Amino acid sequence: MSKTLRLILGDQLNIQHSWFEKTNPDMTYVMMEIKQETGYVRHHIQKVVGFFLAMRNFANSLQNQGHQVTYLNLDHPDNTQSLTGNLSFLIEKENFNRFEYLLPDEFRLDKQIQEFTETLSISSQFFDSEHFLTTREFLGVFFKGKKTFLMETFYREMRRKYNILMEGSDPLTGKWNYDQDNRNKFRDPLLLKAPKVFPKNASEIVGLVQTMGVETIGSIDEKNFDWPVTREESLQVLDYFCEKLLDSFGEYQDSMYTGDAFLFHSRLSFSLNTKMLSPLEVVEKVEQYWFANQDRINIAQVEGFIRQIIGWREYMRGVYWAKMPEYATLNFFGHERKLPEFYWTGKTKMNCMRHSIGQSLEKSYAHHIQRLMVTGNFALLAGIDPDEVDRWYLGIYIDAIEWVEITNTRGMSQFADGGIVGTKPYVSSANYIDKMSDYCKGCHYNKNLKIGENACPFNSLYWHFYDRNEDKLAKNPRIGMAYKTWEKMKDKSKILEQAEKYLEKLDGL
């Protein structure tokens, strides 16, 4: 008699997977809360709680459908706190003669499970997670022989393949990308709408995490944990986004505002990255809603959102599987500085950093421009070791899983890959931050000064970055104007001296 153990990881909560179409008393699904996964970096407490709640709800859904489920809580007496340790224990204890699993999305887990199956005396098989729009190998083949993987080319292929915002083989309106319309500064608080939340008491899990000695960062309102942790809640967030937020999303998707953490962003990334929702159902829902409401929602709002899902998200996963494990070691600029202490506390006189980091510690969330052009921008200008930056981003955000985190951080944000993901480093002085936010207002530092006691650190560090990396960047066609400006600039030595002073006392900024 065949007796099969099937593994479900914490980011594989796809209730629509073909595995679950039929029940089988000889098929047992195992899910586990383990220190192996809570401890490989220091995670935000809300991230740990969010995953555990979502996993527990998913296990309950499977049991309610009639499936056999073994769930190991973090404090279960049989929990070895190791993925393979638990699997070995269960296979021997319950006499399973077959092991099956869904392909993991993180290289380390893929390697761990693959090596584990090679030690088994029973048969094993892996299956696709049935979530992504492309295979692991697709992007590497698509860009075979290319040094730079241009996202826009990939994005257009996805639009064509899935017939999203298309009219035959051409994009609706004849235009593929409305990025130029997605760069507006937010000014009108009357447009704001509260996010769709589902407050729930998470005190039991918070207590469990603390009792078991799991080290975390950030804070949590444990009696009002408000992230969606079921498919049903996630679908409600999707509906709310379409009905209440979509009409302003694209216009302000790059904007940053001290009065609201989420603006018009969907808050769907956790639901997507745990696979409670699929990317195709999300983009099709948004597209269909727009078709029915074109009188009040213009296409720029919709295209900007869809580009994030079937463009950037799928693209980043493709880069990950095309370039790992070497990608995790890339350090194009040779940066070695430690991450400043204020990344863990939010205690800095730079208002943009204080707000973006403080929000991240409080909510386990920041949108893509806060990550790229504030915290990431500063880390790149300051020459922080990309290993340090990776660990911080992977730990602090509720939606951070390595396949999407490391390509965005080490590639897009830190340019540590030397140009695989981005065609140039994404750095800026205070000018960009002021243009896209209200952060500079009331800051200790003066956004207009490059030198002097209260000169904004971003300004001198910006030019210091270009000056010290001229041998690596001067020939980049997208950067030529910066070097021409630098050549003509007065007080170059004073600007570099100012930057050096700041670099010597990063923790005091």
XYZ file of C-alpha atoms in Angstrom:
509
model
C 0.000 0.000 0.000
C 1.319 3.418 -0.969
C 1.567 5.854 1.904
C 2.744 9.326 0.865
C 4.035 12.309 2.823
C 3.649 15.640 1.043
C 5.519 18.746 2.231
C 3.988 22.232 2.106
C 6.303 25.146 2.875
C 5.153 28.377 4.489
C 5.122 30.252 1.178
C 3.197 27.532 -0.695
C -0.315 28.263 0.533
C -2.020 27.741 -2.826
C -5.367 26.137 -2.036
C -6.129 26.000 -5.767
C -3.215 23.656 -6.449
C -4.113 20.430 -8.237
C -2.800 18.483 -5.248
C -5.924 19.403 -3.330
C -8.591 18.553 -5.919
C -9.194 15.117 -4.354
C -8.799 13.739 -0.868
C -6.854 10.548 -0.242
C -6.597 8.858 3.174
C -3.167 7.513 2.210
C -1.842 11.039 1.545
C -0.627 13.156 4.481
C 0.358 16.792 4.178
C 2.963 18.132 6.585
C 3.495 21.762 7.569
C 5.896 22.992 10.215
C 6.953 26.041 12.186
C 10.710 25.675 12.682
C 13.580 27.694 14.062
C 15.504 26.879 10.898
C 13.190 29.321 9.119
C 12.787 31.878 11.908
C 16.527 32.135 12.433
C 18.427 32.264 9.128
C 18.105 36.056 9.432
C 16.507 38.143 12.182
C 12.934 38.601 10.975
C 10.360 41.231 11.841
C 7.963 39.952 14.486
C 5.041 40.697 12.149
C 6.634 38.575 9.439
C 6.941 35.559 11.742
C 3.408 36.048 13.048
C 2.001 36.577 9.548
C 3.543 33.381 8.219
C 2.484 31.284 11.213
C -1.111 32.569 11.112
C -1.376 32.045 7.364
C 0.092 28.538 7.648
C -2.266 27.570 10.469
C -5.288 28.860 8.578
C -4.176 26.978 5.475
C -3.762 23.742 7.428
C -7.272 24.202 8.836
C -8.648 24.745 5.317
C -7.060 21.500 4.143
C -8.445 19.592 7.115
C -11.905 21.065 6.521
C -11.724 19.751 2.964
C -11.019 16.267 4.295
C -7.242 16.102 3.784
C -4.900 14.433 6.273
C -2.644 17.095 7.811
C 0.239 16.884 10.270
C 1.059 20.332 11.622
C 4.066 20.890 13.859
C 3.761 24.015 15.968
C 6.988 25.729 16.987
C 6.773 24.154 20.464
C 5.553 20.698 19.386
C 7.427 18.060 21.444
C 8.440 16.168 18.279
C 9.666 19.311 16.473
C 13.402 19.012 15.747
C 13.390 22.658 14.489
C 14.928 21.384 11.245
C 13.047 20.818 7.998
C 14.845 17.612 7.096
C 15.030 16.486 10.714
C 11.254 16.626 10.982
C 10.772 14.914 7.631
C 13.102 12.066 8.598
C 11.309 11.627 11.929
C 7.859 11.510 10.349
C 8.832 9.185 7.515
C 10.288 6.677 9.985
C 7.574 7.048 12.610
C 4.612 6.735 10.241
C 6.249 4.330 7.766
C 5.744 6.493 4.699
C 7.014 4.861 1.516
C 6.866 7.920 -0.723
C 7.814 11.599 -0.317
C 6.557 14.457 -2.502
C 7.132 18.194 -2.422
C 6.447 21.393 -4.333
C 9.478 23.086 -5.872
C 10.752 25.648 -3.347
C 11.306 29.225 -4.505
C 14.455 29.754 -2.451
C 17.730 28.269 -3.602
C 18.822 27.215 -0.108
C 15.624 25.210 0.463
C 15.700 23.753 -3.019
C 19.238 22.521 -2.375
C 18.416 21.246 1.108
C 15.401 19.216 0.003
C 17.098 17.918 -3.124
C 20.034 16.660 -1.063
C 17.594 15.180 1.451
C 15.760 13.163 -1.215
C 19.088 11.695 -2.347
C 19.488 10.121 1.105
C 16.030 8.551 1.133
C 15.448 4.844 0.645
C 11.861 5.585 -0.453
C 10.716 7.125 -3.733
C 10.337 10.882 -4.086
C 9.018 13.360 -6.624
C 8.710 17.136 -6.937
C 5.861 19.137 -8.484
C 5.469 22.694 -9.718
C 3.865 25.144 -7.311
C 1.417 26.197 -10.069
C 1.746 29.846 -9.139
C 4.125 31.736 -11.411
C 3.513 32.670 -15.040
C 6.924 31.399 -16.130
C 9.138 28.448 -15.333
C 12.379 28.845 -13.399
C 14.324 28.523 -16.644
C 12.273 30.799 -18.889
C 14.041 34.121 -18.376
C 17.534 32.663 -18.643
C 16.629 31.113 -21.992
C 14.761 34.257 -23.111
C 17.862 36.416 -22.556
C 20.457 33.790 -23.492
C 23.729 35.462 -24.459
C 22.698 38.869 -23.100
C 24.719 40.630 -20.393
C 21.781 42.806 -19.301
C 18.310 41.353 -18.852
C 16.070 44.218 -19.953
C 12.846 44.026 -17.961
C 10.788 45.977 -20.501
C 11.453 43.349 -23.183
C 10.380 40.577 -20.806
C 7.313 42.539 -19.679
C 6.066 42.945 -23.226
C 6.488 39.216 -23.792
C 4.323 38.537 -20.725
C 1.647 40.946 -21.920
C 1.509 39.189 -25.281
C 1.612 35.688 -23.839
C -1.269 36.267 -21.432
C -3.167 38.807 -23.532
C -3.128 41.467 -20.805
C -4.077 45.007 -21.908
C -3.651 43.949 -25.500
C -5.447 44.515 -28.767
C -4.292 41.685 -30.969
C -0.496 41.778 -30.989
C -0.387 45.457 -30.001
C -0.848 47.116 -26.614
C -4.123 48.894 -25.952
C -3.789 52.577 -26.899
C -0.591 51.705 -28.797
C 1.576 52.381 -25.748
C 3.278 49.728 -23.639
C 4.410 51.683 -20.615
C 3.061 54.662 -18.675
C 5.973 54.975 -16.275
C 6.281 58.700 -17.010
C 2.752 59.135 -15.619
C 3.626 57.305 -12.382
C 5.937 59.912 -10.882
C 3.728 62.482 -9.211
C 4.227 63.930 -5.752
C 1.287 63.385 -3.411
C -0.225 66.632 -2.137
C -3.922 66.102 -1.363
C -4.663 64.227 1.900
C -8.384 64.362 1.093
C -7.762 61.609 -1.473
C -6.503 59.192 1.175
C -8.459 56.094 2.124
C -7.818 53.792 5.059
C -6.422 50.374 4.110
C -8.592 47.268 4.253
C -7.520 45.479 7.412
C -8.552 42.398 9.393
C -7.583 42.996 13.034
C -7.027 39.776 14.914
C -5.522 38.792 18.236
C -2.066 37.312 17.675
C -1.018 37.291 21.340
C -0.747 33.506 21.481
C 1.736 33.338 18.614
C 3.697 36.352 19.878
C 3.989 34.658 23.253
C 5.054 31.408 21.591
C 7.767 33.140 19.579
C 9.093 34.857 22.688
C 8.961 31.717 24.840
C 10.852 29.739 22.205
C 13.622 32.341 22.121
C 13.169 33.475 18.530
C 15.009 36.769 18.024
C 12.966 39.294 16.046
C 13.030 42.967 15.110
C 10.302 45.588 14.899
C 7.087 45.979 16.839
C 3.572 44.551 16.698
C 0.138 45.435 18.015
C -0.430 41.819 18.978
C -4.133 42.272 19.710
C -4.778 43.959 16.367
C -2.599 42.185 13.795
C -4.070 43.475 10.555
C -2.427 41.706 7.586
C -4.561 39.303 5.506
C -3.709 35.712 6.436
C -6.311 33.740 4.472
C -7.253 33.535 0.829
C -10.679 34.981 1.650
C -9.158 38.026 3.348
C -6.696 38.433 0.495
C -9.495 38.443 -2.072
C -11.248 41.158 -0.074
C -8.057 43.247 -0.133
C -7.895 42.773 -3.903
C -11.499 43.886 -4.303
C -10.891 46.893 -2.068
C -7.849 47.881 -4.111
C -9.869 47.828 -7.321
C -12.826 49.705 -5.896
C -11.110 52.300 -3.704
C -7.438 52.677 -4.612
C -6.848 51.786 -8.242
C -8.070 55.118 -9.601
C -5.076 56.864 -7.994
C -2.518 54.068 -7.804
C -0.444 54.692 -10.910
C -0.390 58.444 -10.516
C 1.115 58.239 -7.024
C 2.831 54.847 -6.976
C 6.277 56.448 -6.641
C 5.195 59.078 -4.128
C 6.187 59.099 -0.451
C 4.146 60.874 2.202
C 4.634 61.143 5.966
C 0.887 61.192 6.594
C 0.180 57.711 5.216
C 2.285 54.566 4.962
C 0.338 52.863 2.192
C -1.138 55.649 0.028
C -2.796 53.733 -2.853
C -0.690 50.585 -2.755
C -2.579 47.316 -2.668
C -0.982 45.563 0.353
C -1.177 42.328 -1.662
C 2.516 41.410 -1.736
C 2.318 39.141 1.326
C -0.754 37.394 -0.077
C 0.996 36.916 -3.409
C 4.340 35.798 -2.030
C 2.718 33.185 0.206
C 0.653 32.116 -2.838
C -2.716 32.726 -1.189
C -3.399 34.632 -4.419
C -2.036 33.933 -7.887
C -0.496 36.691 -10.038
C -2.730 35.884 -12.998
C -5.968 36.145 -11.024
C -4.810 39.458 -9.569
C -3.919 41.092 -12.907
C -7.014 39.700 -14.625
C -9.236 41.036 -11.840
C -7.629 44.482 -12.099
C -7.859 44.470 -15.890
C -11.521 43.434 -15.849
C -12.360 46.057 -13.249
C -10.704 48.720 -15.376
C -12.584 47.615 -18.506
C -15.845 48.155 -16.592
C -14.775 51.511 -15.107
C -12.821 53.307 -17.807
C -14.925 56.409 -17.293
C -13.210 57.104 -13.945
C -9.934 55.139 -14.117
C -7.348 55.856 -16.783
C -5.077 53.183 -18.195
C -1.924 54.616 -16.573
C -3.226 53.571 -13.143
C -3.818 50.009 -14.280
C -0.725 49.513 -16.415
C 1.531 50.694 -13.585
C 0.120 48.023 -11.281
C 0.121 45.209 -13.825
C 3.741 46.023 -14.726
C 4.728 45.401 -11.103
C 3.067 41.965 -11.055
C 3.712 40.351 -14.431
C 6.712 42.552 -15.175
C 8.953 43.112 -12.172
C 7.779 40.239 -9.970
C 8.109 37.525 -12.605
C 11.269 39.105 -13.978
C 13.002 39.176 -10.595
C 12.210 35.520 -10.025
C 13.627 34.694 -13.440
C 16.867 36.543 -12.707
C 17.120 34.702 -9.396
C 16.977 31.245 -10.918
C 19.165 32.217 -13.862
C 21.964 33.576 -11.663
C 21.897 31.798 -8.296
C 23.864 30.833 -6.277
C 26.614 33.128 -7.604
C 24.238 36.104 -7.515
C 24.279 36.120 -3.708
C 28.036 36.829 -3.717
C 28.169 39.679 -6.259
C 29.695 42.938 -5.028
C 30.476 45.068 -8.091
C 31.753 48.076 -6.112
C 33.562 46.059 -3.445
C 31.574 47.729 -0.660
C 32.502 46.615 2.874
C 31.018 49.052 5.413
C 28.716 47.808 8.140
C 25.063 48.789 8.127
C 24.589 51.823 10.396
C 22.883 51.148 13.708
C 19.944 53.407 12.830
C 18.695 50.821 10.315
C 17.713 48.765 13.359
C 16.367 51.628 15.468
C 15.210 54.397 13.124
C 17.129 56.881 15.284
C 18.701 59.288 12.794
C 18.442 63.008 12.125
C 17.761 62.365 8.419
C 13.984 62.709 8.248
C 13.567 60.563 5.127
C 15.534 57.722 6.687
C 13.918 58.089 10.091
C 10.470 57.930 8.554
C 11.125 55.084 6.104
C 12.960 52.942 8.648
C 10.564 53.802 11.468
C 7.612 52.828 9.287
C 9.356 49.571 8.358
C 9.974 48.716 12.002
C 6.394 49.587 12.938
C 4.530 48.024 10.019
C 6.979 45.564 8.392
C 6.207 47.447 5.190
C 7.590 50.091 2.866
C 6.736 50.490 -0.785
C 9.208 50.084 -3.623
C 10.418 53.706 -3.813
C 11.034 53.936 -0.080
C 13.103 50.760 -0.357
C 14.905 51.747 -3.554
C 15.389 55.510 -3.328
C 15.646 56.129 0.420
C 17.027 53.229 2.467
C 18.623 51.481 -0.515
C 19.917 54.701 -2.023
C 21.633 55.680 1.221
C 23.195 52.223 1.646
C 24.644 52.379 -1.861
C 25.961 55.925 -1.488
C 27.523 55.003 1.857
C 29.211 51.886 0.479
C 27.468 49.340 2.708
C 28.355 45.684 2.196
C 25.517 44.182 0.089
C 25.494 41.129 2.384
C 24.478 43.442 5.226
C 21.855 45.155 3.090
C 20.419 41.821 1.955
C 20.001 40.548 5.494
C 18.223 43.710 6.570
C 15.734 43.725 3.696
C 15.126 39.992 3.954
C 14.333 40.275 7.639
C 12.373 43.479 8.016
C 9.622 43.147 5.400
C 6.641 40.827 5.697
C 6.718 40.091 1.963
C 10.469 39.398 1.778
C 11.410 35.972 0.421
C 14.882 35.603 -1.036
C 13.871 35.074 -4.676
C 12.263 38.514 -4.792
C 14.338 40.271 -2.126
C 17.873 39.598 -3.278
C 17.332 40.523 -6.921
C 15.681 43.779 -5.921
C 18.285 44.554 -3.255
C 21.586 43.306 -4.625
C 20.573 44.025 -8.209
C 18.172 46.930 -8.552
C 19.009 48.792 -5.345
C 22.737 48.196 -4.785
C 23.905 47.568 -8.386
C 26.081 44.856 -6.853
C 25.431 42.671 -9.891
C 27.160 45.203 -12.141
C 24.187 45.748 -14.418
C 22.288 42.486 -14.872
C 19.037 43.932 -13.506
C 19.511 47.700 -13.829
C 21.201 49.624 -16.612
C 22.619 52.114 -14.084
C 22.847 52.562 -10.308
C 19.706 54.044 -8.772
C 21.233 56.833 -6.713
C 20.099 60.375 -6.075
C 20.801 63.450 -4.035
C 18.195 65.110 -1.830
C 16.606 66.595 -4.937
C 14.804 63.397 -5.954
C 13.612 62.656 -2.419
C 12.246 66.183 -2.101
C 10.600 65.913 -5.511
C 8.744 62.715 -4.587
C 7.968 63.284 -0.898
C 7.417 65.686 1.969
C 10.336 64.171 3.899
C 12.683 67.152 3.534
C 10.246 69.485 5.253
C 11.365 70.077 8.825
C 14.483 67.901 8.507
C 17.554 68.613 10.639
C 19.567 68.742 7.412
C 19.228 71.297 4.624
C 18.269 69.663 1.318
C 19.882 72.549 -0.624
C 23.357 72.320 0.919
C 26.219 70.103 -0.176
C 28.721 71.333 2.408
C 28.409 72.688 5.921
C 27.283 71.423 9.299
C 23.650 70.884 8.281
C 24.202 69.873 4.655
C 22.034 66.921 3.627
C 24.239 63.791 3.666
C 22.653 62.539 0.448
C 24.119 65.496 -1.479
C 27.821 65.069 -0.752
C 27.602 61.272 -0.622
C 25.994 61.316 -4.073
C 28.987 63.043 -5.648
C 31.452 61.045 -3.568
C 29.868 57.852 -4.955
C 30.352 58.972 -8.539
C 33.847 60.261 -7.904
C 35.146 57.072 -6.265
C 33.527 54.835 -8.895
C 34.475 56.792 -12.005
C 36.540 53.910 -13.364
C 33.496 51.640 -13.205
C 30.763 54.051 -14.289
C 32.127 56.822 -16.519
C 31.562 54.872 -19.728
C 27.956 54.025 -18.872
C 25.867 55.929 -21.474
C 23.116 56.617 -18.931
C 25.493 58.345 -16.506
C 27.497 60.629 -18.772
C 25.592 63.762 -17.773
C 26.404 63.254 -14.090
C 30.124 63.185 -14.772
C 29.935 66.236 -17.021
C 28.185 68.096 -14.203
C 30.778 66.890 -11.690
C 33.657 68.075 -13.879
C 32.273 71.605 -13.945
C 31.336 71.754 -10.281
C 33.062 74.155 -7.913
C 34.183 73.124 -4.433
C 34.743 69.503 -5.471
C 37.370 68.948 -2.799
C 35.105 70.412 -0.104
C 32.192 68.217 -1.202
C 34.386 65.107 -1.044
C 35.728 66.194 2.339
C 32.168 66.672 3.598
C 31.238 63.177 2.414
C 34.303 61.680 4.096
C 33.316 63.262 7.410
C 29.846 61.751 7.109
C 31.239 58.330 6.177
C 33.452 58.384 9.263
C 30.440 58.889 11.551
C 27.548 57.135 9.817
C 25.994 56.039 13.107
C 25.793 59.676 14.215
C 23.940 61.045 11.195
